[in-house]
mmCIF file of C-alpha atoms in Angstrom:
data_model
loop_
_atom_site.group_PDB
_atom_site.id
_atom_site.type_symbol
_atom_site.label_atom_id
_atom_site.label_comp_id
_atom_site.label_asym_id
_atom_site.label_seq_id
_atom_site.Cartn_x
_atom_site.Cartn_y
_atom_site.Cartn_z
ATOM 1 C CA MET T 1 95.690 50.347 2.620
ATOM 2 C CA SER T 2 94.953 49.017 6.000
ATOM 3 C CA GLN T 3 95.531 45.454 7.049
ATOM 4 C CA THR T 4 91.840 44.624 6.977
ATOM 5 C CA ALA T 5 91.377 45.824 3.525
ATOM 6 C CA THR T 6 94.147 43.676 2.034
ATOM 7 C CA GLU T 7 92.804 40.578 3.921
ATOM 8 C CA SER T 8 89.382 40.997 2.378
ATOM 9 C CA TYR T 9 90.845 40.584 -1.100
ATOM 10 C CA ALA T 10 92.990 37.541 -0.379
ATOM 11 C CA ILE T 11 91.659 34.249 -1.706
ATOM 12 C CA PRO T 12 91.494 31.509 0.951
ATOM 13 C CA LYS T 13 94.269 29.052 0.340
ATOM 14 C CA ARG T 14 91.884 26.039 0.551
ATOM 15 C CA LEU T 15 89.737 27.624 -2.097
ATOM 16 C CA LEU T 16 92.675 28.260 -4.223
ATOM 17 C CA LEU T 17 93.918 24.626 -3.883
ATOM 18 C CA LEU T 18 90.382 23.388 -4.844
ATOM 19 C CA MET T 19 90.318 25.709 -7.902
ATOM 20 C CA LEU T 20 93.680 24.327 -9.024
ATOM 21 C CA LEU T 21 92.327 20.668 -8.648
ATOM 22 C CA TYR T 22 89.318 21.721 -10.780
ATOM 23 C CA ILE T 23 91.513 23.200 -13.369
ATOM 24 C CA ALA T 24 93.837 20.224 -13.413
ATOM 25 C CA ALA T 25 90.728 17.815 -13.731
ATOM 26 C CA ALA T 26 89.127 19.999 -16.515
ATOM 27 C CA VAL T 27 92.264 20.264 -18.616
ATOM 28 C CA SER T 28 92.918 16.427 -18.251
ATOM 29 C CA GLY T 29 89.338 15.857 -19.437
ATOM 30 C CA LEU T 30 89.726 18.182 -22.392
ATOM 31 C CA ILE T 31 92.941 16.505 -23.228
ATOM 32 C CA ALA T 32 91.356 13.079 -23.131
ATOM 33 C CA GLY T 33 88.324 14.406 -25.060
ATOM 34 C CA GLN T 34 85.814 13.123 -22.375
ATOM 35 C CA GLY T 35 83.216 15.347 -21.046
ATOM 36 C CA VAL T 36 84.175 18.431 -23.050
ATOM 37 C CA ILE T 37 81.281 20.513 -22.182
ATOM 38 C CA PHE T 38 81.384 19.589 -18.546
ATOM 39 C CA CYS T 39 85.117 20.483 -18.499
ATOM 40 C CA LEU T 40 84.376 23.772 -20.183
ATOM 41 C CA LEU T 41 81.571 24.501 -17.693
ATOM 42 C CA THR T 42 84.005 23.659 -14.928
ATOM 43 C CA LEU T 43 86.712 26.151 -16.200
ATOM 44 C CA ILE T 44 83.951 28.915 -16.547
ATOM 45 C CA MET T 45 82.908 28.203 -12.916
ATOM 46 C CA VAL T 46 86.545 28.562 -11.834
ATOM 47 C CA LEU T 47 86.786 31.938 -13.640
ATOM 48 C CA ALA T 48 83.614 33.057 -11.889
ATOM 49 C CA VAL T 49 85.093 31.946 -8.522
ATOM 50 C CA LEU T 50 88.327 33.726 -8.985
ATOM 51 C CA ALA T 51 86.457 36.846 -9.971
ATOM 52 C CA ARG T 52 84.533 36.702 -6.760
ATOM 53 C CA HIS T 53 81.163 36.710 -8.457
ATOM 54 C CA GLN T 54 78.193 35.630 -6.163
ATOM 55 C CA ALA T 55 77.118 33.347 -9.088
ATOM 56 C CA GLY T 56 80.506 31.586 -8.752
ATOM 57 C CA LEU T 57 79.800 30.796 -5.188
ATOM 58 C CA TRP T 58 76.426 29.455 -6.076
ATOM 59 C CA ALA T 59 77.843 27.332 -8.844
ATOM 60 C CA LEU T 60 80.655 26.087 -6.632
ATOM 61 C CA ARG T 61 78.059 24.931 -4.002
ATOM 62 C CA LEU T 62 75.724 23.398 -6.537
ATOM 63 C CA TYR T 63 78.673 21.485 -8.249
ATOM 64 C CA THR T 64 79.593 20.326 -4.708
ATOM 65 C CA LEU T 65 76.088 19.139 -3.899
ATOM 66 C CA VAL T 66 75.543 17.289 -7.263
ATOM 67 C CA GLN T 67 78.855 15.483 -6.732
ATOM 68 C CA LEU T 68 77.816 14.594 -3.198
ATOM 69 C CA ALA T 69 74.623 13.154 -4.545
ATOM 70 C CA LEU T 70 76.512 11.119 -7.151
ATOM 71 C CA VAL T 71 78.933 9.839 -4.578
ATOM 72 C CA SER T 72 76.084 8.767 -2.481
ATOM 73 C CA PHE T 73 75.064 6.364 -5.136
ATOM 74 C CA LEU T 74 78.530 4.589 -4.918
ATOM 75 C CA PRO T 75 77.297 1.913 -2.590
ATOM 76 C CA TYR T 76 74.475 1.072 -5.006
ATOM 77 C CA ILE T 77 76.976 0.943 -7.926
ATOM 78 C CA LEU T 78 79.329 -1.284 -5.984
ATOM 79 C CA ASP T 79 76.399 -3.591 -5.047
ATOM 80 C CA GLN T 80 75.584 -4.216 -8.776
ATOM 81 C CA GLY T 81 78.677 -6.424 -9.190
ATOM 82 C CA ASP T 82 79.761 -7.201 -12.629
ATOM 83 C CA SER T 83 76.718 -5.833 -14.391
ATOM 84 C CA VAL T 84 78.161 -2.311 -14.154
ATOM 85 C CA ALA T 85 81.405 -1.378 -15.764
ATOM 86 C CA THR T 86 83.254 0.936 -13.434
ATOM 87 C CA GLY T 87 85.725 2.124 -16.054
ATOM 88 C CA PRO T 88 89.407 1.819 -16.467
ATOM 89 C CA ASN T 89 91.442 1.469 -13.382
ATOM 90 C CA SER T 90 94.872 1.852 -14.652
ATOM 91 C CA LEU T 91 96.968 4.833 -15.432
ATOM 92 C CA LYS T 92 100.027 4.993 -17.695
ATOM 93 C CA ILE T 93 102.580 7.608 -16.568
ATOM 94 C CA THR T 94 105.912 7.810 -18.414
ATOM 95 C CA GLY T 95 106.039 4.079 -19.207
ATOM 96 C CA PHE T 96 104.875 3.003 -15.694
ATOM 97 C CA GLU T 97 101.538 1.495 -15.317
ATOM 98 C CA ILE T 98 99.704 2.059 -12.036
ATOM 99 C CA LYS T 99 96.723 -0.137 -11.314
ATOM 100 C CA ALA T 100 94.247 0.639 -8.626
ATOM 101 C CA PRO T 101 91.254 -1.446 -7.363
ATOM 102 C CA ASP T 102 87.913 0.009 -7.617
ATOM 103 C CA TRP T 103 87.552 0.496 -3.843
ATOM 104 C CA ALA T 104 90.682 2.720 -3.855
ATOM 105 C CA ILE T 105 89.169 4.803 -6.640
ATOM 106 C CA PHE T 106 85.799 5.140 -4.946
ATOM 107 C CA SER T 107 87.611 5.981 -1.667
ATOM 108 C CA PHE T 108 89.540 8.720 -3.426
ATOM 109 C CA LEU T 109 86.253 10.104 -4.845
ATOM 110 C CA ILE T 110 84.599 9.985 -1.465
ATOM 111 C CA GLY T 111 87.495 11.760 0.090
ATOM 112 C CA PHE T 112 87.678 14.377 -2.675
ATOM 113 C CA CYS T 113 83.962 15.106 -2.302
ATOM 114 C CA MET T 114 84.264 15.501 1.463
ATOM 115 C CA LEU T 115 87.068 17.877 0.785
ATOM 116 C CA GLN T 116 84.812 19.913 -1.470
ATOM 117 C CA VAL T 117 81.910 20.090 0.961
ATOM 118 C CA TRP T 118 84.251 21.301 3.686
ATOM 119 C CA ILE T 119 85.738 24.042 1.490
ATOM 120 C CA ALA T 120 82.565 25.171 -0.227
ATOM 121 C CA PHE T 121 80.582 25.698 2.914
ATOM 122 C CA THR T 122 83.028 27.338 5.272
ATOM 123 C CA PRO T 123 82.400 30.891 6.387
ATOM 124 C CA LYS T 124 85.748 32.068 5.125
ATOM 125 C CA VAL T 125 84.931 31.192 1.681
ATOM 126 C CA LYS T 126 81.566 32.812 1.868
ATOM 127 C CA ALA T 127 83.211 36.018 3.148
ATOM 128 C CA PHE T 128 85.478 36.023 0.162
ATOM 129 C CA PHE T 129 82.510 36.479 -2.208
ATOM 130 C CA LYS T 130 81.235 39.516 -0.238
ATOM 131 C CA ARG T 131 82.837 42.294 -2.292
ATOM 132 C CA LYS T 132 81.744 45.803 -2.152
ATOM 133 C CA MET T 133 81.021 47.390 -5.483
ATOM 134 C CA ASN T 134 83.043 50.527 -5.682
ATOM 135 C CA PHE T 135 83.680 52.326 -8.974
ATOM 136 C CA ASN T 136 86.266 54.712 -7.509
ATOM 137 C CA LEU T 137 89.194 54.287 -9.745
ATOM 138 C CA MET T 138 91.539 56.363 -7.493
ATOM 139 C CA GLN T 139 91.170 54.100 -4.464
#
């Protein structure tokens, strides 16, 4: 095979990292038992992306845009004060308890959303999904 043929089949490293983060988030959600259907849909989307289906690219971009819309409401949520419960802000790992303020959690979510937008809409990721359908088994 030529050099260009092998490059067209390689998954971009940024996309692979994002898919690993999605898998980790979905598996942790399944273990915790929260948002099970959402976690299963995320895993199905990861499979579609790794299989280079065009629908996987559409799902990835839709998933990113929905999260961007939700993150856009964070200033409104923070403005509500004590009337809105933001959820648990502590994490217990091997006996150690890590506590984080709400602003740190929201900052992480905003940064993660920016990373998703950057990865999902790059030309290299779009080029990854342009596969030629070839049923020649001897190639």
